[in-house]
Tab-separated table of C-alpha atoms and ligand atoms in Angstrom:
chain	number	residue	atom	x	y	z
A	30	UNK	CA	16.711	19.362	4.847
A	31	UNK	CA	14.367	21.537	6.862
A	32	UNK	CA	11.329	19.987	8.550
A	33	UNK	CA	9.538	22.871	8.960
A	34	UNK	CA	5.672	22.603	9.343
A	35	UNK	CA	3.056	24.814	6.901
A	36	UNK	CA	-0.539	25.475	7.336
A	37	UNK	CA	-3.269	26.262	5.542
A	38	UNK	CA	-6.862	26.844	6.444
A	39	UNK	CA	-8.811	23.461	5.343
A	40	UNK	CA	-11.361	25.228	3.683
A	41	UNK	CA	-8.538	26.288	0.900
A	42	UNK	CA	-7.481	22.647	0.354
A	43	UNK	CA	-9.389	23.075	-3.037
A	44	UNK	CA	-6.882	26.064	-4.267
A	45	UNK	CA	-4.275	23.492	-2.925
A	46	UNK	CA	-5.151	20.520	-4.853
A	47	UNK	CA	-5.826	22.843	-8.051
A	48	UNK	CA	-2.395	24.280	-7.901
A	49	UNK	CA	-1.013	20.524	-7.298
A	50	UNK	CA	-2.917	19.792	-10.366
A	51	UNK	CA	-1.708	21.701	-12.949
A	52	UNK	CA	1.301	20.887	-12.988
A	53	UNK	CA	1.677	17.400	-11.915
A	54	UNK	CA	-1.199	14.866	-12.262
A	55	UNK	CA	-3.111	14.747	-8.762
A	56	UNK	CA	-4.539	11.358	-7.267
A	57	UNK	CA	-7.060	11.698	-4.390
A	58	UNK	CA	-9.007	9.185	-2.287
A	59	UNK	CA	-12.125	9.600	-3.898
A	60	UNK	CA	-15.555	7.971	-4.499
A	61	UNK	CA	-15.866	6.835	-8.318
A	62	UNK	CA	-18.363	4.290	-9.890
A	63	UNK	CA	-19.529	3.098	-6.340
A	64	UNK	CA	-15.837	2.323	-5.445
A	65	UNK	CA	-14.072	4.745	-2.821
A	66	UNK	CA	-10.136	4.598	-4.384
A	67	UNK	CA	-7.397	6.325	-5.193
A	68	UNK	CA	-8.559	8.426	-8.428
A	69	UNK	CA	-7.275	10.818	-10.769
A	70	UNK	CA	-8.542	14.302	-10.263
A	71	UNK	CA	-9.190	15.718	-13.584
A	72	UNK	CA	-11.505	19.238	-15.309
A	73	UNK	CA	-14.792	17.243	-13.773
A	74	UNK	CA	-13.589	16.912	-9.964
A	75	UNK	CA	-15.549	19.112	-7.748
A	76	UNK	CA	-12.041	19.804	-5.418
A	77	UNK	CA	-14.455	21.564	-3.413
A	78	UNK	CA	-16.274	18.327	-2.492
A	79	UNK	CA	-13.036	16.265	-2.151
A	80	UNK	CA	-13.336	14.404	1.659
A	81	UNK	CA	-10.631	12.716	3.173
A	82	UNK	CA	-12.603	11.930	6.321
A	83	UNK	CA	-12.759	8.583	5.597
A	84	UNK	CA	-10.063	6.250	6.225
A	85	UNK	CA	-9.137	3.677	4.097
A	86	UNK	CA	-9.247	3.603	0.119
A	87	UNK	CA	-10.809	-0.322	-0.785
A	88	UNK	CA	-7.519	-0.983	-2.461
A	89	UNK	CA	-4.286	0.980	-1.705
A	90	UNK	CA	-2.165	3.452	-2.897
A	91	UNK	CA	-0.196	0.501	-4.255
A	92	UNK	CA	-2.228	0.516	-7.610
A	93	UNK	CA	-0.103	3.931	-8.327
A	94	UNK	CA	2.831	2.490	-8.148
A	95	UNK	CA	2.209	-1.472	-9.151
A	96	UNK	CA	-0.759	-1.103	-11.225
A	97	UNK	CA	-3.768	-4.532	-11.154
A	98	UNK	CA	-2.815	-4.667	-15.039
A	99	UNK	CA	0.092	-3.085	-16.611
A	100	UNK	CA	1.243	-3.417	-20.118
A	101	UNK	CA	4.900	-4.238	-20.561
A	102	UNK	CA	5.467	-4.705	-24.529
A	103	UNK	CA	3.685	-5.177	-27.737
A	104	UNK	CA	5.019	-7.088	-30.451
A	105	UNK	CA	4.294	-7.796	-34.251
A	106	UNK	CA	4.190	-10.743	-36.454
A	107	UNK	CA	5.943	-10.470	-39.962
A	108	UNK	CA	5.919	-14.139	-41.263
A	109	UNK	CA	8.820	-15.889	-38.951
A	110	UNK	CA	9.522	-12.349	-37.943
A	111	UNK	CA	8.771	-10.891	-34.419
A	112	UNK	CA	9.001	-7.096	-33.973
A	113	UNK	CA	8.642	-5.301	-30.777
A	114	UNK	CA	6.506	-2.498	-31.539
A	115	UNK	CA	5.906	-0.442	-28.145
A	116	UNK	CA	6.233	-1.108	-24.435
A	117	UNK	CA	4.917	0.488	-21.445
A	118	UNK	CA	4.471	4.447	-21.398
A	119	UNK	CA	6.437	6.536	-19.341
A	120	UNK	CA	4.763	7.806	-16.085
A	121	UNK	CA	4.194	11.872	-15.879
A	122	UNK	CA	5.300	13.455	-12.525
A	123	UNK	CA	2.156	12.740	-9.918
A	124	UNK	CA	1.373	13.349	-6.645
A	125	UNK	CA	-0.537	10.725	-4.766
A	126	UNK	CA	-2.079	13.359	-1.714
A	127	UNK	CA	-4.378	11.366	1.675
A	128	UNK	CA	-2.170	8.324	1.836
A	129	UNK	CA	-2.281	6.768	4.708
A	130	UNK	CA	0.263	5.509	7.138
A	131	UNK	CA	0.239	1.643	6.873
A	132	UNK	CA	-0.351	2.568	2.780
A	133	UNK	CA	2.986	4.793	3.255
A	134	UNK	CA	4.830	1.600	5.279
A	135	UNK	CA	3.743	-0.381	2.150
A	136	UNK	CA	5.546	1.442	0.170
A	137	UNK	CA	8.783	0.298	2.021
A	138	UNK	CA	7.538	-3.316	1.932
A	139	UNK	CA	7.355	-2.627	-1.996
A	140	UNK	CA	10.593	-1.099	-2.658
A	141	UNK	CA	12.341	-4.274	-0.937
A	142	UNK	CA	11.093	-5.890	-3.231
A	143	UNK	CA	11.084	-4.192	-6.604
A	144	UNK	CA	14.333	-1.935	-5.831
A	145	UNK	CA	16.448	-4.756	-5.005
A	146	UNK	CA	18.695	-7.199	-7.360
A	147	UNK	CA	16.820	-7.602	-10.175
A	148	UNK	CA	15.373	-4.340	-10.546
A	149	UNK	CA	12.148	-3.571	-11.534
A	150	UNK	CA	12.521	-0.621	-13.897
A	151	UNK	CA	8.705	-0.444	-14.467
A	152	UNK	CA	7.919	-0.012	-10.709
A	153	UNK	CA	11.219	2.071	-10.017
A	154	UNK	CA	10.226	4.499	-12.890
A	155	UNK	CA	6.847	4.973	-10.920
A	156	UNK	CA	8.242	5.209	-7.684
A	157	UNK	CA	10.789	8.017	-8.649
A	158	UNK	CA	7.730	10.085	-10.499
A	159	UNK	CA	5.431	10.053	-7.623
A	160	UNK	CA	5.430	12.598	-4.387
A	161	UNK	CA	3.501	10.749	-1.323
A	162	UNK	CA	2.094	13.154	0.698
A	163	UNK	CA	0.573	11.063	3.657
A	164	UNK	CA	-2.490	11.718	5.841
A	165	UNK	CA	-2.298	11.483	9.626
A	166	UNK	CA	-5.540	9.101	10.726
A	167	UNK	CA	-7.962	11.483	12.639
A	168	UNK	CA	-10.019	8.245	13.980
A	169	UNK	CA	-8.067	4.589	13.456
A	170	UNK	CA	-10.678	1.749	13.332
A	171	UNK	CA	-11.438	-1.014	15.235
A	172	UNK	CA	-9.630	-3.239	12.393
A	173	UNK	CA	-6.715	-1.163	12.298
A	174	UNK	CA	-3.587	-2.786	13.861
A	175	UNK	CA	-0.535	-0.373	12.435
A	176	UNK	CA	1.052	-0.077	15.780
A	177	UNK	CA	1.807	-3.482	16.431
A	178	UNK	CA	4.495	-3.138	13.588
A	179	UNK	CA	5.444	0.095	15.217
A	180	UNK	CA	3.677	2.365	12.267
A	181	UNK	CA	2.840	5.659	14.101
A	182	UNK	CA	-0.688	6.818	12.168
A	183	UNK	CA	-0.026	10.445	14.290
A	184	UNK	CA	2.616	11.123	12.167
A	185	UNK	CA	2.621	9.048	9.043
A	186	UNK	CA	6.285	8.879	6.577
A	187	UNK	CA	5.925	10.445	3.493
A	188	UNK	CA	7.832	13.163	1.096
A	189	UNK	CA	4.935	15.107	2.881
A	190	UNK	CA	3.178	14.450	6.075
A	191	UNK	CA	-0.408	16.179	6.567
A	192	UNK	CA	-2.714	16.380	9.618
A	193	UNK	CA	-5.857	18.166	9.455
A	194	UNK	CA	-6.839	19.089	13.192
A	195	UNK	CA	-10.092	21.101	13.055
A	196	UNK	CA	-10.095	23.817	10.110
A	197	UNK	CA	-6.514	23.909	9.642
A	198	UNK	CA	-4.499	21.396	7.031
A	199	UNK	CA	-0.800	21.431	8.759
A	200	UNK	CA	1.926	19.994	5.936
A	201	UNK	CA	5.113	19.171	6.492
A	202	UNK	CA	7.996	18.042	3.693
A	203	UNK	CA	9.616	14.559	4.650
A	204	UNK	CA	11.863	14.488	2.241
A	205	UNK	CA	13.845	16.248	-0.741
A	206	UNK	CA	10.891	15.195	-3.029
A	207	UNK	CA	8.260	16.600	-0.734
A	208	UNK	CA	10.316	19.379	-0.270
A	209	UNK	CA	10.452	20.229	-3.927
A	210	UNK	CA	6.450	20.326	-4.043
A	211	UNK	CA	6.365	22.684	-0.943
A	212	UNK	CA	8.362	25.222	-2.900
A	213	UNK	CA	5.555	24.777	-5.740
A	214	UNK	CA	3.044	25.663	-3.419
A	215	UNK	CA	4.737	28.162	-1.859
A	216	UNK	CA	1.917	31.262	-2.819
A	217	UNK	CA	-0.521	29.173	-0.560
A	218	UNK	CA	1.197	27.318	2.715
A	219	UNK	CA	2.548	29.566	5.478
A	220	UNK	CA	4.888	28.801	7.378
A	221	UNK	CA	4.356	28.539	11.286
A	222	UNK	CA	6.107	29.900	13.836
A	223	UNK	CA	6.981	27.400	16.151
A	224	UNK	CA	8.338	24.159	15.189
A	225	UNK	CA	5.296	22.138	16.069
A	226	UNK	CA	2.279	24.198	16.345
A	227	UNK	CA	0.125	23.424	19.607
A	228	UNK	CA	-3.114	22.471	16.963
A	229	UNK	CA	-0.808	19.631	15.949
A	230	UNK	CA	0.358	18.311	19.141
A	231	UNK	CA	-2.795	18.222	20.730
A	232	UNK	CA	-4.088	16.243	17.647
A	233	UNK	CA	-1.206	13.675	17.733
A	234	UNK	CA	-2.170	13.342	21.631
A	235	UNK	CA	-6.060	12.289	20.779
A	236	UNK	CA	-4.794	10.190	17.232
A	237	UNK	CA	-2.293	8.407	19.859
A	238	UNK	CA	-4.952	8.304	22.125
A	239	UNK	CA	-7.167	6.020	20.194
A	240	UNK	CA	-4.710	4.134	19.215
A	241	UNK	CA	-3.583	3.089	22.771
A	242	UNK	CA	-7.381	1.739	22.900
A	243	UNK	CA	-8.326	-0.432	19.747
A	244	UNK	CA	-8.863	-4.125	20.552
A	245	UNK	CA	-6.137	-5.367	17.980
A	246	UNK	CA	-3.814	-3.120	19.291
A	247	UNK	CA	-2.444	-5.325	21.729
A	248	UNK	CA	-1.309	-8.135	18.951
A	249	UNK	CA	1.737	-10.149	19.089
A	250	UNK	CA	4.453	-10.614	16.860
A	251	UNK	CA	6.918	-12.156	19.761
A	252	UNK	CA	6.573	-16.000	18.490
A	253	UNK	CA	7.155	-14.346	14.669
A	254	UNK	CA	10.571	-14.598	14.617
A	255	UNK	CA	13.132	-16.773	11.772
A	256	UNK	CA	14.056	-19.177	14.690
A	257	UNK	CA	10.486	-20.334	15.175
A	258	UNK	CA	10.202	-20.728	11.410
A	259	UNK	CA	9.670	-24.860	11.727
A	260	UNK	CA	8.161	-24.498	14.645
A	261	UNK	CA	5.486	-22.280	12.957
A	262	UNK	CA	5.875	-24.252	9.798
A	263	UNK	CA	4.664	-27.768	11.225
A	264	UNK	CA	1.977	-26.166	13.537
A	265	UNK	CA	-1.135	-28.551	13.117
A	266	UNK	CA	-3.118	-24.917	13.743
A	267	UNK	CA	-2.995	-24.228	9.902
A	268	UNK	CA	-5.290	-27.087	8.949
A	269	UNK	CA	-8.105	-25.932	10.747
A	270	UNK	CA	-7.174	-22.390	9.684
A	271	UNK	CA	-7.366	-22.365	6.098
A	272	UNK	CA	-10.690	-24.494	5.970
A	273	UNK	CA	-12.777	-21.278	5.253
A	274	UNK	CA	-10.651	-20.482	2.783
A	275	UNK	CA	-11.938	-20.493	-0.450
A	276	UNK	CA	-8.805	-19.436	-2.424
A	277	UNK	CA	-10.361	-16.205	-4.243
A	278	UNK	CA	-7.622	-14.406	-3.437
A	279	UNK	CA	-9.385	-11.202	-2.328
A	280	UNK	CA	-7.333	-10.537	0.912
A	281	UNK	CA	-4.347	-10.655	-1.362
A	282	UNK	CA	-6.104	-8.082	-3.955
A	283	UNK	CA	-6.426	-5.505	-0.931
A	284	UNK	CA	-3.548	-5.839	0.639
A	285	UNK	CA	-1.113	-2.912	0.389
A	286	UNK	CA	2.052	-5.184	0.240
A	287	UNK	CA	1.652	-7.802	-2.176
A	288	UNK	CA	3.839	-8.162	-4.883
A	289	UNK	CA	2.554	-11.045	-6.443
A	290	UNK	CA	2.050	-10.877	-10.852
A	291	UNK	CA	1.970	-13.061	-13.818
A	292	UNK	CA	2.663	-12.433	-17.316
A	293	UNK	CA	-0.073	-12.755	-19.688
A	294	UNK	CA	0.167	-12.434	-23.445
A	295	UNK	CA	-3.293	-11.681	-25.077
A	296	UNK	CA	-2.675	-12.686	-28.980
A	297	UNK	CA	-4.563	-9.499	-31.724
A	298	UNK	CA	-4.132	-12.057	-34.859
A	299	UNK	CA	-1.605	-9.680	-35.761
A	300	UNK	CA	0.896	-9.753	-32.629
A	301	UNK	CA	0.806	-9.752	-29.279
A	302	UNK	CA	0.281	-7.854	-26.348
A	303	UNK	CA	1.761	-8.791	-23.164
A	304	UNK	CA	0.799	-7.542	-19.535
A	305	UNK	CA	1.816	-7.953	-16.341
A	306	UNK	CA	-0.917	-8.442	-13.994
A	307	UNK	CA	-1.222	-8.940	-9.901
A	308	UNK	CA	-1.616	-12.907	-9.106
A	309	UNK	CA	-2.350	-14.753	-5.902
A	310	UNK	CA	-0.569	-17.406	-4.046
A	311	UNK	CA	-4.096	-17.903	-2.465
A	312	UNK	CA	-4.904	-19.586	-6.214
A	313	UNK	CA	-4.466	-23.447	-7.059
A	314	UNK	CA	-2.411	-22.174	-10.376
A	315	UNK	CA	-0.269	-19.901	-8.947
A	316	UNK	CA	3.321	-20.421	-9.993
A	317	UNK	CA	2.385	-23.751	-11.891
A	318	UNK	CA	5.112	-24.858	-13.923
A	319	UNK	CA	5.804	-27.853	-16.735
A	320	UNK	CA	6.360	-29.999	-13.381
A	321	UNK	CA	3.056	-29.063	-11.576
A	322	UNK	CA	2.019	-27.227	-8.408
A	323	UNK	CA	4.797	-26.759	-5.803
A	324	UNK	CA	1.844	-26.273	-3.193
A	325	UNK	CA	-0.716	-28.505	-4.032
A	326	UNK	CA	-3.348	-27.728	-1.156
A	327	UNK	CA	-5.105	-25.172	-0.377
A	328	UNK	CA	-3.755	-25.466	3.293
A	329	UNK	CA	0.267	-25.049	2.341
A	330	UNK	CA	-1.156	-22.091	-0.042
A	331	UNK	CA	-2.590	-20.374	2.830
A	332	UNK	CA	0.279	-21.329	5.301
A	333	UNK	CA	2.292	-19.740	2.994
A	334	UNK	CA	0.845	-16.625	2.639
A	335	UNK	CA	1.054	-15.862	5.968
A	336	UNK	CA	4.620	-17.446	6.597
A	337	UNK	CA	5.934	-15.187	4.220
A	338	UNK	CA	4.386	-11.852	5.611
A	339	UNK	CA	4.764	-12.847	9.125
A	340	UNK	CA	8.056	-14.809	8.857
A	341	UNK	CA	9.936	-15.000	5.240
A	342	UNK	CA	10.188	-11.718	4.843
A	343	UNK	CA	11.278	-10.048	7.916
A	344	UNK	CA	14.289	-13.157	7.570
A	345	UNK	CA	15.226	-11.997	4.670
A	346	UNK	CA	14.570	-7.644	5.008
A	347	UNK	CA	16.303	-7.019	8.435
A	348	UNK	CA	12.595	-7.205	10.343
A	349	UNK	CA	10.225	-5.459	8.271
A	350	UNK	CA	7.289	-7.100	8.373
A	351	UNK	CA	5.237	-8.159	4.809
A	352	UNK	CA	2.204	-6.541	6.760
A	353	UNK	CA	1.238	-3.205	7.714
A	354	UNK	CA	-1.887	-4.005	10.146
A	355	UNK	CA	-4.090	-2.059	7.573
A	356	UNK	CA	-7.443	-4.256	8.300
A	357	UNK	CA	-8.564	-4.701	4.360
A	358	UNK	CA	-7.982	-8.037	5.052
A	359	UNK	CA	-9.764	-8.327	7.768
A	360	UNK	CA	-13.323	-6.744	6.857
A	361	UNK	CA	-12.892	-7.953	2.712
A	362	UNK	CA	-12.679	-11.977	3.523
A	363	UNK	CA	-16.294	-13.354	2.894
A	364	UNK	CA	-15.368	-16.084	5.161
A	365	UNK	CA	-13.699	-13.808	7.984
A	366	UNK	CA	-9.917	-15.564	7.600
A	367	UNK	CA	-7.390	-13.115	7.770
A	368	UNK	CA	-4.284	-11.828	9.659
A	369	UNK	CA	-5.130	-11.516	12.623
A	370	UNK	CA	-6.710	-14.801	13.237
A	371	UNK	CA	-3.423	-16.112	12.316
A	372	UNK	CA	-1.783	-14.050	14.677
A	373	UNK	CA	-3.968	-14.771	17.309
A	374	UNK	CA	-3.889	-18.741	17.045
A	375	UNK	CA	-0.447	-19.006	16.147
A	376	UNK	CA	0.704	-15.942	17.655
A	377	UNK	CA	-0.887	-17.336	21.548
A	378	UNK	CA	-4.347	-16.252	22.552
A	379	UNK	CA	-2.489	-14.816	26.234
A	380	UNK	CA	-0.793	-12.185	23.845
A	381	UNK	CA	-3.670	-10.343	22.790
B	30	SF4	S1	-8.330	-15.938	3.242
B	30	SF4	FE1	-10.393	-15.174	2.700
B	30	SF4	S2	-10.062	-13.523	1.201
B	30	SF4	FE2	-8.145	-14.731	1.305
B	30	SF4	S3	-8.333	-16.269	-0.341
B	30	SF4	FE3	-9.108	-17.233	1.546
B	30	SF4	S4	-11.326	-16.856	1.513
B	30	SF4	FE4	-10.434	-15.429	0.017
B	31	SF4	S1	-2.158	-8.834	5.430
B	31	SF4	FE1	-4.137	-7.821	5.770
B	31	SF4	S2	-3.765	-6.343	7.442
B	31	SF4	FE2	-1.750	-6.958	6.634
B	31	SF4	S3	-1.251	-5.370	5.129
B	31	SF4	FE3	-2.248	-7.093	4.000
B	31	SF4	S4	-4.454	-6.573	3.931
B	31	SF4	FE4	-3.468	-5.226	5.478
């Protein structure tokens, strides 16, 4: 596949998103009802006014593909009958355009889990609908830690990879996907001339730049590792740890790569409806079953959150890490407990 790059001047990135939108439904990071998120553009957006200065969405891109609350059947009651009357509606082709690159990593995280053995058809249906075209982070924030898991914000994974360096939007497909939508849009890119124009390697420089500088940036993961699991498992460090923690489950709300639901059946008189919606191991009923709690405290809950991002699941996915170093965590706990605390106490102060 050819990895040429495209440009377009910025201040056309309207035309772009209008021809994007009408013919594939178009989700932008966008301010709506006080919220700034991932939203669908539709005959009211002013794609004039669209920004995408600011980094991070308050929940992720993750909501497109794993939706907070999805519905998964519907059935009827006909005396001692039970019909299934509907399930979940199919997904139109969308395009999900100013995702970022610990977002994009996510996605990965995600697919482990949903795309494996069993498979999630729900979340597989989504995934193979939706183009990510991913947005190169202009000015990473003191919270952000994507590099310590070796996600390069310069040049962010995606079926399409965007910069915008001064007035010029540079696009480039990433995959056959992303390739696919280039051809769509093929009356407004240009092509450039070289392979990487100098506009776009001076603004990887200055992303990289920053990046080299921001305090977390210099993070740990070297004591992360499946040998250390008891080792990290029995460390006393966890008790004083989760004592903030109140167990409301809003770091694992924000966090890009949590995979966490429960089914819920809501009764109409006349059937049921059942959804799937997110859950948190942060919460004292999480996973109860007719035998109880298997974690009982709200210490082992919290040890367990981070085991399994930090530990678990890089055991068990050949080293990919269960976080991305996005930072919701980090400025959304009301009791400032998150990730990197953990990695800094556990992880050895000298490392950072
Ligand atoms: S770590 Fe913070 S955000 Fe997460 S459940 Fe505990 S108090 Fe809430
Ligand atoms: S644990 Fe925190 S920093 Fe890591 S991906 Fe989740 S919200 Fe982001």
């Amino acid at each position: 596949m050819e990895h040429r790059v495209y440009s377009l001047p910025k201040k056309r990135m309207g035309e772009l998103f209008g021809l994007i939108s009408s013919s594939r439904q178009l989700f932008l990071p966008m301010e709506k009802g006080g919220q700034f998120q991932f939203s669908r553009v539709d005959e009211h957006t002013d794609l004039e006014g669209v920004s995408l200065d600011r980094l991070l969405t308050a929940g992720s891109a993750k909501e497109l593909f794993f939706p907070q609350t999805q519905q998964i059947a519907a059935f009827r009651r006909r005396g001692k009958e039970i019909e299934l009357t509907s399930a979940e509606t199919l997904t139109s082709a969308f395009v999900a355009f100013g995702v970022r690159a610990c977002d994009a990593r996510s996605l990965e995280v995600l697919d482990r889990a949903f795309l494996g053995t069993p498979r999630d058809t729900m979340y597989e249906e989504k995934r193979s609908k939706g183009t990510v075209v991913t947005l190169a982070c202009n000015e990473p924030e003191e919270t952000c830690f994507c590099s310590v898991f070796s996600i390069d914000a310069a040049s962010p994974k995606g079926d399409v990879e965007t910069w915008i360096a001064g007035d010029t939007l540079y696009w480039r497909p990433g995959s056959e996907k992303g390739a696919e939508l280039t051809q769509e849009l093929d009356a407004l890119l240009d092509p450039c001339s070289e392979e990487e124009p100098e506009g776009l390697i001076q603004l990887k420089q200055q992303i990289r730049s920053i990046i080299g500088k921001l305090p977390l940036g210099r993070l740990s993961l070297e004591q992360f590792r499946p040998e250390a699991l008891q080792e990290l498992f029995d460390d006393p460090a966890w008790q004083k740890l989760s004592e903030p923690c109140i167990g409301c489950g809003t770091c694992t709300f924000v966090c890009p790569t949590c995979q966490c639901f429960d089914i819920r059946d809501f009764d109409t008189g006349e059937g049921v409806q059942r959804f799937r919606c997110w859950d948190s191991c942060m919460y004292s009923d999480f996973t109860t079953m007719a035998h109880g709690n298997p974690r009982t405290s709200q210490v082992e809950r919290f040890r367990q959150r981070f085991m399994h991002k930090l530990v678990y699941y890089p055991a068990n996915h050949d080293g990919l890490y269960s976080c991305a170093g996005c930072g919701r965590c980090v400025s959304k706990c009301p009791n400032s407990m998150n990730m990197v605390k953990v990695m800094k106490t556990l992880g050895g102060a000298q490392h950072v």
